[in-house]
Amino acid sequence: MYGFLLHAIKAGCFQDFNKKMWQDISKDSGCPEDFNYNVDYNSDIFYKLVDEGLIKMRYTRSAMLQLFGKWYIRFVWKEWGMETLGRTPGEFFRNWSDFLESKAKEFPLFTHDKFKVVSEDNEGIILEYKTVHQEMTSFCLGMIEFIVNEKYHVTKENLQITTKIAESSEEEESREQVFNKSIFRIKFDNQSVGAMVKRGPNRGKLPFEILQRFKPLHMLNYFPFFLHFDRDLKILHVGKQLNK
């Protein structure tokens, strides 16, 4: 387990709690307080931090792993420029696996999780998740919630995530590396998303009635070059690229 994941947990604890909380967790768990970004650490360190976090923060084990997942993806999102992977959750997750493959070349010992969008419709996406690490389904759930809520602005009221453990095929079971596989059904209003990722000559063209349903936060995410004026021609919002 590379140090950048453990460092991301440290950074998340600093941001959401404080430095003393991290010092207490690392000290009482017997783990280092700092981690070298490019060093491959024993995965036992991760689980010791989870165990100690349960005591200090009084979370359930599942909630603790979800929090670590949120901290991890929040850190690497900015660090690795992941906002370029897609304008929609479905597009993002389709590109995520290829992105992780490219990172595996940069970090040779990086045993990354695998993501695959099984299907996508107007009500959301079905995502297959495979990992060699035990208990990481909750960790993955924390990542998914952060991506969909914080980056694609789907509110928790409009988001429903269900999980089931999937059976491995005979071919997968015959391999030396054993994967734990889960299926996530991520439900949200995906109608406007469907129009943008539609295959064919009209791909990327949005009907006016769909544009009317877009909120400013959606515009910020999907369109990096735009200006939003009010009736008095006062600028209300500016696209990411124009704002640089």
GROMACS .gro file of N, CA and C in nm, residues 119-202:
model
  252
  119SER      N    1  -2.368  -0.076  -1.692
  119SER     CA    2  -2.474  -0.015  -1.773
  119SER      C    3  -2.504   0.125  -1.722
  120GLU      N    4  -2.570   0.204  -1.804
  120GLU     CA    5  -2.607   0.341  -1.770
  120GLU      C    6  -2.741   0.373  -1.835
  121ASP      N    7  -2.830   0.434  -1.759
  121ASP     CA    8  -2.959   0.474  -1.812
  121ASP      C    9  -3.001   0.607  -1.750
  122ASN      N   10  -3.126   0.647  -1.772
  122ASN     CA   11  -3.173   0.776  -1.722
  122ASN      C   12  -3.182   0.782  -1.570
  123GLU      N   13  -3.173   0.666  -1.505
  123GLU     CA   14  -3.186   0.661  -1.360
  123GLU      C   15  -3.051   0.638  -1.290
  124GLY      N   16  -2.941   0.643  -1.365
  124GLY     CA   17  -2.811   0.629  -1.303
  124GLY      C   18  -2.722   0.527  -1.371
  125ILE      N   19  -2.633   0.465  -1.292
  125ILE     CA   20  -2.538   0.369  -1.348
  125ILE      C   21  -2.527   0.245  -1.259
  126ILE      N   22  -2.483   0.136  -1.318
  126ILE     CA   23  -2.446   0.016  -1.242
  126ILE      C   24  -2.296  -0.001  -1.255
  127LEU      N   25  -2.228  -0.003  -1.143
  127LEU     CA   26  -2.081  -0.004  -1.139
  127LEU      C   27  -2.032  -0.132  -1.074
  128GLU      N   28  -1.941  -0.202  -1.144
  128GLU     CA   29  -1.876  -0.321  -1.089
  128GLU      C   30  -1.742  -0.280  -1.028
  129TYR      N   31  -1.718  -0.326  -0.906
  129TYR     CA   32  -1.596  -0.289  -0.834
  129TYR      C   33  -1.525  -0.415  -0.788
  130LYS      N   34  -1.397  -0.427  -0.821
  130LYS     CA   35  -1.318  -0.543  -0.780
  130LYS      C   36  -1.193  -0.495  -0.707
  131THR      N   37  -1.164  -0.560  -0.595
  131THR     CA   38  -1.047  -0.522  -0.516
  131THR      C   39  -0.982  -0.647  -0.457
  132VAL      N   40  -0.851  -0.641  -0.439
  132VAL     CA   41  -0.779  -0.752  -0.376
  132VAL      C   42  -0.774  -0.733  -0.225
  133HIS      N   43  -0.816  -0.617  -0.178
  133HIS     CA   44  -0.810  -0.586  -0.036
  133HIS      C   45  -0.943  -0.619   0.032
  134GLN      N   46  -0.938  -0.681   0.147
  134GLN     CA   47  -1.059  -0.712   0.221
  134GLN      C   48  -1.119  -0.586   0.281
  135GLU      N   49  -1.248  -0.588   0.303
  135GLU     CA   50  -1.324  -0.480   0.370
  135GLU      C   51  -1.326  -0.349   0.291
  136MET      N   52  -1.284  -0.349   0.166
  136MET     CA   53  -1.270  -0.223   0.095
  136MET      C   54  -1.398  -0.179   0.024
  137THR      N   55  -1.504  -0.256   0.033
  137THR     CA   56  -1.629  -0.214  -0.030
  137THR      C   57  -1.680  -0.085   0.035
  138SER      N   58  -1.670  -0.077   0.168
  138SER     CA   59  -1.713   0.046   0.238
  138SER      C   60  -1.621   0.163   0.202
  139PHE      N   61  -1.492   0.136   0.188
  139PHE     CA   62  -1.396   0.237   0.146
  139PHE      C   63  -1.436   0.292   0.009
  140CYS      N   64  -1.470   0.200  -0.083
  140CYS     CA   65  -1.513   0.238  -0.217
  140CYS      C   66  -1.642   0.321  -0.212
  141LEU      N   67  -1.733   0.283  -0.122
  141LEU     CA   68  -1.859   0.357  -0.108
  141LEU      C   69  -1.832   0.502  -0.068
  142GLY      N   70  -1.734   0.523   0.019
  142GLY     CA   71  -1.696   0.660   0.058
  142GLY      C   72  -1.643   0.739  -0.060
  143MET      N   73  -1.565   0.672  -0.147
  143MET     CA   74  -1.515   0.739  -0.267
  143MET      C   75  -1.630   0.776  -0.361
  144ILE      N   76  -1.720   0.681  -0.383
  144ILE     CA   77  -1.831   0.704  -0.475
  144ILE      C   78  -1.917   0.820  -0.429
  145GLU      N   79  -1.951   0.822  -0.300
  145GLU     CA   80  -2.036   0.929  -0.248
  145GLU      C   81  -1.969   1.065  -0.264
  146PHE      N   82  -1.838   1.070  -0.239
  146PHE     CA   83  -1.767   1.197  -0.255
  146PHE      C   84  -1.769   1.241  -0.401
  147ILE      N   85  -1.741   1.150  -0.493
  147ILE     CA   86  -1.737   1.183  -0.635
  147ILE      C   87  -1.873   1.232  -0.684
  148VAL      N   88  -1.978   1.156  -0.652
  148VAL     CA   89  -2.111   1.189  -0.703
  148VAL      C   90  -2.169   1.313  -0.634
  149ASN      N   91  -2.149   1.325  -0.501
  149ASN     CA   92  -2.204   1.438  -0.427
  149ASN      C   93  -2.125   1.566  -0.448
  150GLU      N   94  -1.994   1.557  -0.423
  150GLU     CA   95  -1.911   1.677  -0.419
  150GLU      C   96  -1.868   1.725  -0.558
  151LYS      N   97  -1.847   1.633  -0.650
  151LYS     CA   98  -1.792   1.672  -0.779
  151LYS      C   99  -1.896   1.680  -0.890
  152TYR      N  100  -2.005   1.602  -0.876
  152TYR     CA  101  -2.109   1.608  -0.978
  152TYR      C  102  -2.241   1.661  -0.921
  153HIS      N  103  -2.234   1.708  -0.796
  153HIS     CA  104  -2.342   1.787  -0.735
  153HIS      C  105  -2.476   1.716  -0.733
  154VAL      N  106  -2.473   1.586  -0.717
  154VAL     CA  107  -2.596   1.510  -0.695
  154VAL      C  108  -2.617   1.505  -0.543
  155THR      N  109  -2.723   1.569  -0.495
  155THR     CA  110  -2.746   1.577  -0.351
  155THR      C  111  -2.782   1.440  -0.295
  156LYS      N  112  -2.758   1.423  -0.164
  156LYS     CA  113  -2.786   1.295  -0.100
  156LYS      C  114  -2.933   1.259  -0.110
  157GLU      N  115  -3.020   1.361  -0.115
  157GLU     CA  116  -3.163   1.334  -0.127
  157GLU      C  117  -3.196   1.272  -0.262
  158ASN      N  118  -3.116   1.304  -0.364
  158ASN     CA  119  -3.141   1.253  -0.499
  158ASN      C  120  -3.048   1.138  -0.537
  159LEU      N  121  -2.979   1.082  -0.436
  159LEU     CA  122  -2.882   0.975  -0.463
  159LEU      C  123  -2.919   0.851  -0.382
  160GLN      N  124  -2.918   0.738  -0.447
  160GLN     CA  125  -2.943   0.611  -0.380
  160GLN      C  126  -2.839   0.510  -0.427
  161ILE      N  127  -2.764   0.457  -0.332
  161ILE     CA  128  -2.660   0.360  -0.365
  161ILE      C  129  -2.692   0.228  -0.296
  162THR      N  130  -2.706   0.123  -0.374
  162THR     CA  131  -2.726  -0.011  -0.318
  162THR      C  132  -2.607  -0.097  -0.359
  163THR      N  133  -2.571  -0.189  -0.272
  163THR     CA  134  -2.452  -0.272  -0.294
  163THR      C  135  -2.487  -0.420  -0.279
  164LYS      N  136  -2.429  -0.502  -0.362
  164LYS     CA  137  -2.439  -0.646  -0.342
  164LYS      C  138  -2.304  -0.710  -0.374
  165ILE      N  139  -2.274  -0.816  -0.305
  165ILE     CA  140  -2.150  -0.890  -0.330
  165ILE      C  141  -2.174  -0.984  -0.447
  166ALA      N  142  -2.090  -0.974  -0.548
  166ALA     CA  143  -2.107  -1.054  -0.669
  166ALA      C  144  -2.022  -1.181  -0.662
  167GLU      N  145  -2.072  -1.287  -0.720
  167GLU     CA  146  -1.997  -1.412  -0.726
  167GLU      C  147  -1.890  -1.405  -0.834
  168SER      N  148  -1.775  -1.463  -0.805
  168SER     CA  149  -1.666  -1.466  -0.902
  168SER      C  150  -1.689  -1.579  -1.002
  169SER      N  151  -1.644  -1.558  -1.124
  169SER     CA  152  -1.655  -1.661  -1.227
  169SER      C  153  -1.545  -1.765  -1.206
  170GLU      N  154  -1.558  -1.878  -1.272
  170GLU     CA  155  -1.455  -1.983  -1.261
  170GLU      C  156  -1.321  -1.933  -1.312
  171GLU      N  157  -1.326  -1.850  -1.417
  171GLU     CA  158  -1.201  -1.796  -1.472
  171GLU      C  159  -1.132  -1.707  -1.371
  172GLU      N  160  -1.209  -1.624  -1.300
  172GLU     CA  161  -1.150  -1.536  -1.199
  172GLU      C  162  -1.096  -1.616  -1.081
  173GLU      N  163  -1.169  -1.720  -1.042
  173GLU     CA  164  -1.127  -1.799  -0.928
  173GLU      C  165  -1.000  -1.880  -0.958
  174SER      N  166  -0.972  -1.904  -1.085
  174SER     CA  167  -0.856  -1.984  -1.122
  174SER      C  168  -0.727  -1.902  -1.120
  175ARG      N  169  -0.742  -1.770  -1.115
  175ARG     CA  170  -0.623  -1.686  -1.115
  175ARG      C  171  -0.560  -1.683  -0.976
  176GLU      N  172  -0.430  -1.653  -0.973
  176GLU     CA  173  -0.358  -1.649  -0.846
  176GLU      C  174  -0.408  -1.533  -0.760
  177GLN      N  175  -0.439  -1.419  -0.822
  177GLN     CA  176  -0.483  -1.302  -0.749
  177GLN      C  177  -0.635  -1.306  -0.732
  178VAL      N  178  -0.681  -1.310  -0.609
  178VAL     CA  179  -0.824  -1.323  -0.581
  178VAL      C  180  -0.885  -1.184  -0.562
  179PHE      N  181  -0.993  -1.157  -0.634
  179PHE     CA  182  -1.062  -1.029  -0.623
  179PHE      C  183  -1.190  -1.046  -0.543
  180ASN      N  184  -1.219  -0.947  -0.459
  180ASN     CA  185  -1.350  -0.935  -0.396
  180ASN      C  186  -1.432  -0.844  -0.486
  181LYS      N  187  -1.549  -0.891  -0.530
  181LYS     CA  188  -1.626  -0.816  -0.629
  181LYS      C  189  -1.759  -0.770  -0.572
  182SER      N  190  -1.793  -0.643  -0.597
  182SER     CA  191  -1.920  -0.586  -0.555
  182SER      C  192  -1.984  -0.514  -0.673
  183ILE      N  193  -2.116  -0.504  -0.668
  183ILE     CA  194  -2.192  -0.432  -0.770
  183ILE      C  195  -2.264  -0.316  -0.702
  184PHE      N  196  -2.242  -0.195  -0.751
  184PHE     CA  197  -2.309  -0.077  -0.698
  184PHE      C  198  -2.415  -0.031  -0.798
  185ARG      N  199  -2.536  -0.011  -0.751
  185ARG     CA  200  -2.639   0.054  -0.831
  185ARG      C  201  -2.648   0.197  -0.780
  186ILE      N  202  -2.600   0.292  -0.859
  186ILE     CA  203  -2.595   0.432  -0.820
  186ILE      C  204  -2.709   0.504  -0.891
  187LYS      N  205  -2.814   0.536  -0.817
  187LYS     CA  206  -2.934   0.593  -0.877
  187LYS      C  207  -2.939   0.744  -0.855
  188PHE      N  208  -2.959   0.818  -0.963
  188PHE     CA  209  -2.976   0.963  -0.957
  188PHE      C  210  -3.040   1.005  -1.089
  189ASP      N  211  -3.084   1.129  -1.096
  189ASP     CA  212  -3.148   1.178  -1.218
  189ASP      C  213  -3.041   1.192  -1.326
  190ASN      N  214  -3.041   1.101  -1.419
  190ASN     CA  215  -2.936   1.094  -1.520
  190ASN      C  216  -2.986   1.133  -1.659
  191GLN      N  217  -3.102   1.200  -1.666
  191GLN     CA  218  -3.161   1.231  -1.796
  191GLN      C  219  -3.074   1.328  -1.875
  192SER      N  220  -3.032   1.436  -1.810
  192SER     CA  221  -2.948   1.532  -1.881
  192SER      C  222  -2.811   1.472  -1.911
  193VAL      N  223  -2.764   1.384  -1.822
  193VAL     CA  224  -2.639   1.314  -1.845
  193VAL      C  225  -2.650   1.228  -1.970
  194GLY      N  226  -2.762   1.156  -1.984
  194GLY     CA  227  -2.782   1.068  -2.098
  194GLY      C  228  -2.775   1.143  -2.230
  195ALA      N  229  -2.826   1.267  -2.231
  195ALA     CA  230  -2.822   1.344  -2.355
  195ALA      C  231  -2.680   1.380  -2.393
  196MET      N  232  -2.594   1.403  -2.294
  196MET     CA  233  -2.458   1.446  -2.325
  196MET      C  234  -2.368   1.333  -2.368
  197VAL      N  235  -2.391   1.213  -2.313
  197VAL     CA  236  -2.302   1.102  -2.348
  197VAL      C  237  -2.360   1.016  -2.459
  198LYS      N  238  -2.470   1.059  -2.516
  198LYS     CA  239  -2.535   0.983  -2.622
  198LYS      C  240  -2.440   0.962  -2.739
  199ARG      N  241  -2.435   0.839  -2.786
  199ARG     CA  242  -2.348   0.807  -2.899
  199ARG      C  243  -2.416   0.848  -3.029
  200GLY      N  244  -2.336   0.884  -3.128
  200GLY     CA  245  -2.393   0.917  -3.257
  200GLY      C  246  -2.359   1.058  -3.299
  201PRO      N  247  -2.412   1.103  -3.414
  201PRO     CA  248  -2.375   1.234  -3.469
  201PRO      C  249  -2.417   1.351  -3.383
  202ASN      N  250  -2.516   1.331  -3.293
  202ASN     CA  251  -2.564   1.441  -3.210
  202ASN      C  252  -2.500   1.442  -3.072
   0.00000   0.00000   0.00000
